[in-house]
Tab-separated table of C-alpha atoms in Angstrom:
chain	number	residue	atom	x	y	z
A	1	MET	CA	0.000	0.000	0.000
A	2	ILE	CA	1.297	3.452	-0.907
A	3	LEU	CA	1.316	5.637	2.196
A	4	PRO	CA	1.247	9.437	2.244
A	5	ILE	CA	4.623	11.024	2.932
A	6	TYR	CA	4.552	13.550	5.754
A	7	THR	CA	5.984	16.907	4.745
A	8	TYR	CA	7.898	19.612	6.573
A	9	GLY	CA	5.938	21.033	9.488
A	10	GLN	CA	4.451	17.719	10.611
A	11	PRO	CA	5.389	17.208	14.296
A	12	VAL	CA	6.268	13.522	13.732
A	13	LEU	CA	9.286	14.590	11.663
A	14	ARG	CA	10.765	16.177	14.806
A	15	GLU	CA	10.077	13.224	17.118
A	16	LYS	CA	12.828	10.913	18.280
A	17	ALA	CA	11.653	7.512	17.031
A	18	LYS	CA	11.163	4.629	19.451
A	19	PRO	CA	13.064	1.347	19.064
A	20	VAL	CA	11.304	-1.439	17.208
A	21	ASP	CA	10.624	-4.450	19.417
A	22	GLU	CA	9.326	-7.957	18.771
A	23	ARG	CA	5.723	-6.878	19.376
A	24	GLU	CA	5.668	-4.341	16.542
A	25	PRO	CA	2.452	-5.147	14.640
A	26	ASP	CA	2.570	-6.153	10.960
A	27	LEU	CA	6.238	-5.247	10.577
A	28	LYS	CA	6.793	-7.252	7.388
A	29	GLN	CA	3.782	-5.637	5.707
A	30	PHE	CA	4.891	-2.197	6.903
A	31	ILE	CA	8.365	-2.748	5.414
A	32	ASP	CA	6.747	-3.728	2.102
A	33	ASP	CA	4.584	-0.588	2.287
A	34	LEU	CA	7.652	1.576	2.931
A	35	PHE	CA	9.394	0.204	-0.160
A	36	GLU	CA	6.261	0.620	-2.280
A	37	THR	CA	5.792	4.194	-1.042
A	38	MET	CA	9.462	5.048	-1.651
A	39	TYR	CA	9.437	3.599	-5.172
A	40	SER	CA	6.201	5.408	-6.075
A	41	ALA	CA	7.839	8.697	-5.057
A	42	ASP	CA	11.095	7.929	-6.927
A	43	GLY	CA	13.004	7.993	-3.656
A	44	ILE	CA	16.076	6.032	-2.629
A	45	GLY	CA	15.456	6.025	1.120
A	46	LEU	CA	12.520	6.369	3.487
A	47	ALA	CA	12.289	6.407	7.268
A	48	ALA	CA	9.176	5.209	9.090
A	49	SER	CA	8.784	8.680	10.637
A	50	GLN	CA	8.242	10.075	7.149
A	51	VAL	CA	4.977	8.164	6.894
A	52	GLY	CA	3.842	9.107	10.393
A	53	ARG	CA	5.076	6.096	12.359
A	54	PRO	CA	7.923	7.157	14.686
A	55	ILE	CA	9.741	3.843	15.028
A	56	ARG	CA	13.430	3.183	14.321
A	57	LEU	CA	13.035	1.631	10.892
A	58	LEU	CA	14.217	2.700	7.454
A	59	VAL	CA	14.440	1.279	3.969
A	60	ILE	CA	16.950	2.091	1.241
A	61	ASP	CA	17.372	1.077	-2.378
A	62	ALA	CA	20.161	3.166	-3.893
A	63	ASP	CA	20.845	0.946	-6.914
A	64	VAL	CA	19.361	3.585	-9.240
A	65	MET	CA	22.336	5.814	-8.318
A	66	SER	CA	24.961	3.192	-9.258
A	67	GLU	CA	25.834	4.749	-12.608
A	68	ASN	CA	27.285	7.792	-10.817
A	69	TYR	CA	28.118	6.073	-7.513
A	70	PRO	CA	29.322	2.459	-8.004
A	71	GLU	CA	29.041	1.738	-4.273
A	72	CYS	CA	25.246	1.971	-4.692
A	73	ARG	CA	25.095	-1.078	-6.971
A	74	PHE	CA	22.703	-3.597	-5.401
A	75	PHE	CA	22.563	-1.496	-2.218
A	76	LYS	CA	19.125	-2.384	-0.888
A	77	ARG	CA	18.636	-2.504	2.882
A	78	VAL	CA	16.058	-2.736	5.617
A	79	MET	CA	17.516	-1.292	8.815
A	80	ILE	CA	15.746	-1.889	12.098
A	81	ASN	CA	17.051	0.099	15.088
A	82	PRO	CA	20.074	1.399	13.133
A	83	GLU	CA	22.882	3.031	15.032
A	84	ILE	CA	25.822	4.826	13.473
A	85	VAL	CA	28.688	3.727	15.697
A	86	GLU	CA	31.515	5.488	13.903
A	87	LYS	CA	31.961	8.390	11.463
A	88	SER	CA	35.057	9.481	9.601
A	89	ARG	CA	36.424	12.942	10.238
A	90	GLU	CA	36.624	13.446	6.496
A	91	THR	CA	33.472	15.004	5.076
A	92	VAL	CA	32.146	15.928	1.663
A	93	ALA	CA	29.361	18.316	0.662
A	94	LEU	CA	26.903	17.085	-1.962
A	95	GLU	CA	23.430	18.115	-3.022
A	96	GLU	CA	20.601	16.287	-1.271
A	97	GLY	CA	16.855	16.273	-1.452
A	98	CYS	CA	14.214	14.726	0.751
A	99	LEU	CA	10.752	13.360	0.025
A	100	SER	CA	9.454	15.350	3.024
A	101	PHE	CA	10.762	18.556	1.400
A	102	PRO	CA	9.446	18.459	-2.179
A	103	GLY	CA	11.268	20.837	-4.501
A	104	ILE	CA	14.177	21.604	-2.156
A	105	HIS	CA	17.721	20.463	-2.907
A	106	GLU	CA	20.741	21.775	-1.023
A	107	LYS	CA	24.374	20.898	-0.395
A	108	VAL	CA	24.898	19.048	2.872
A	109	SER	CA	28.240	18.108	4.380
A	110	ARG	CA	28.394	14.527	5.690
A	111	ALA	CA	30.985	11.997	6.812
A	112	VAL	CA	32.570	10.136	3.896
A	113	ARG	CA	32.636	6.829	5.789
A	114	ILE	CA	30.495	5.383	8.572
A	115	ARG	CA	30.075	2.150	10.462
A	116	VAL	CA	26.448	1.246	11.124
A	117	ARG	CA	24.912	-1.487	13.272
A	118	TYR	CA	21.313	-2.632	12.753
A	119	LEU	CA	18.933	-5.555	12.537
A	120	ASP	CA	17.863	-6.670	9.086
A	121	GLU	CA	14.314	-7.703	8.161
A	122	ASN	CA	14.993	-11.178	9.608
A	123	ARG	CA	16.200	-9.611	12.863
A	124	ALA	CA	19.782	-10.686	12.195
A	125	LEU	CA	22.377	-8.325	13.671
A	126	LYS	CA	24.449	-6.627	10.967
A	127	GLU	CA	27.363	-4.246	11.109
A	128	GLU	CA	28.918	-2.748	8.023
A	129	THR	CA	31.247	0.009	6.964
A	130	LEU	CA	29.845	2.214	4.217
A	131	GLU	CA	31.553	4.837	2.094
A	132	GLY	CA	30.527	7.543	-0.312
A	133	PHE	CA	26.925	7.862	-1.359
A	134	THR	CA	25.686	4.820	0.588
A	135	ALA	CA	27.091	6.362	3.787
A	136	ARG	CA	25.327	9.630	2.906
A	137	VAL	CA	21.939	7.982	2.414
A	138	VAL	CA	22.166	6.057	5.679
A	139	GLN	CA	23.172	9.222	7.572
A	140	HIS	CA	20.261	11.154	6.047
A	141	GLU	CA	17.702	8.468	6.939
A	142	CYS	CA	19.108	7.888	10.442
A	143	GLU	CA	18.752	11.612	11.144
A	144	HIS	CA	15.018	11.294	10.475
A	145	LEU	CA	14.866	8.709	13.261
A	146	ASP	CA	16.424	11.250	15.621
A	147	GLY	CA	13.918	13.980	14.717
A	148	GLU	CA	16.400	15.839	12.525
A	149	VAL	CA	16.002	16.869	8.893
A	150	PHE	CA	18.519	17.770	6.215
A	151	ILE	CA	17.737	21.488	6.225
A	152	ASP	CA	19.039	21.583	9.817
A	153	ARG	CA	22.475	20.959	8.288
A	154	ILE	CA	22.483	23.662	5.593
A	155	LEU	CA	23.898	27.144	5.950
A	156	PRO	CA	21.535	29.696	7.545
A	157	ILE	CA	21.642	31.840	4.398
A	158	ARG	CA	20.505	28.836	2.327
A	159	ARG	CA	17.648	28.206	4.779
A	160	GLN	CA	16.654	31.835	4.418
A	161	LEU	CA	16.736	31.548	0.621
A	162	ASN	CA	14.399	28.533	0.872
A	163	LYS	CA	12.003	30.252	3.271
A	164	GLY	CA	9.318	30.712	0.605
A	165	LYS	CA	9.452	27.046	-0.421
A	166	LEU	CA	9.364	25.907	3.213
A	167	HIS	CA	6.360	28.148	3.859
A	168	ALA	CA	4.591	26.693	0.803
A	169	ILE	CA	5.232	23.155	2.087
A	170	ILE	CA	3.755	24.032	5.495
A	171	LYS	CA	0.744	25.740	3.869
A	172	GLY	CA	0.158	22.686	1.692
A	173	THR	CA	0.454	24.628	-1.562
A	174	THR	CA	3.473	22.683	-2.818
A	175	THR	CA	2.722	20.246	-5.583
A	176	CYS	CA	4.594	17.062	-6.206
A	177	ALA	CA	4.128	13.845	-8.155
A	178	TYR	CA	3.599	11.607	-5.133
A	179	ARG	CA	1.094	11.308	-2.314
A	180	ILE	CA	1.832	13.623	0.617
A	181	LYS	CA	0.300	14.509	3.939
A	182	PRO	CA	0.859	18.232	4.466
A	183	VAL	CA	0.287	20.044	7.740
A	184	LYS	CA	-3.416	20.473	8.481
A	185	LYS	CA	-4.605	24.018	7.925
């Protein structure tokens, strides 16, 4: 089922997500719904908070980016209770967008390499070191689980320059090609 994506201004995007436990209802179906929602919006990552469910769960399929970023080839993950346990000091600034911020793309500086620990969809413990664009996507999605969004990381002047777009998102006057849930008027 395609779920509406919550846009900027929705309180759930600022909530710190709760850990997923064994009693989480319909988790497999919810994971399938997250992938379906992400694909329908042409996204490469989606956190549960972005569809209004503040639990520590995210899905990623970055394979579509593999032509420009070879490390993305076959990079498809379900991450339950992910935790970034290490970040490199080296950073790089690249343009990012976010399905919760339709029409906004800005340069964000992120660690080049991370080590992340999580449970996969079978609840197997995984730990992997990621570099480049895969590390960027995981950092972006993990921030959602902590109630942070990518515009928190851009320069204040760039936030100011996007003020009109942010206001339009909050007002619900932004249009996009996928199903959204804007802030209630």
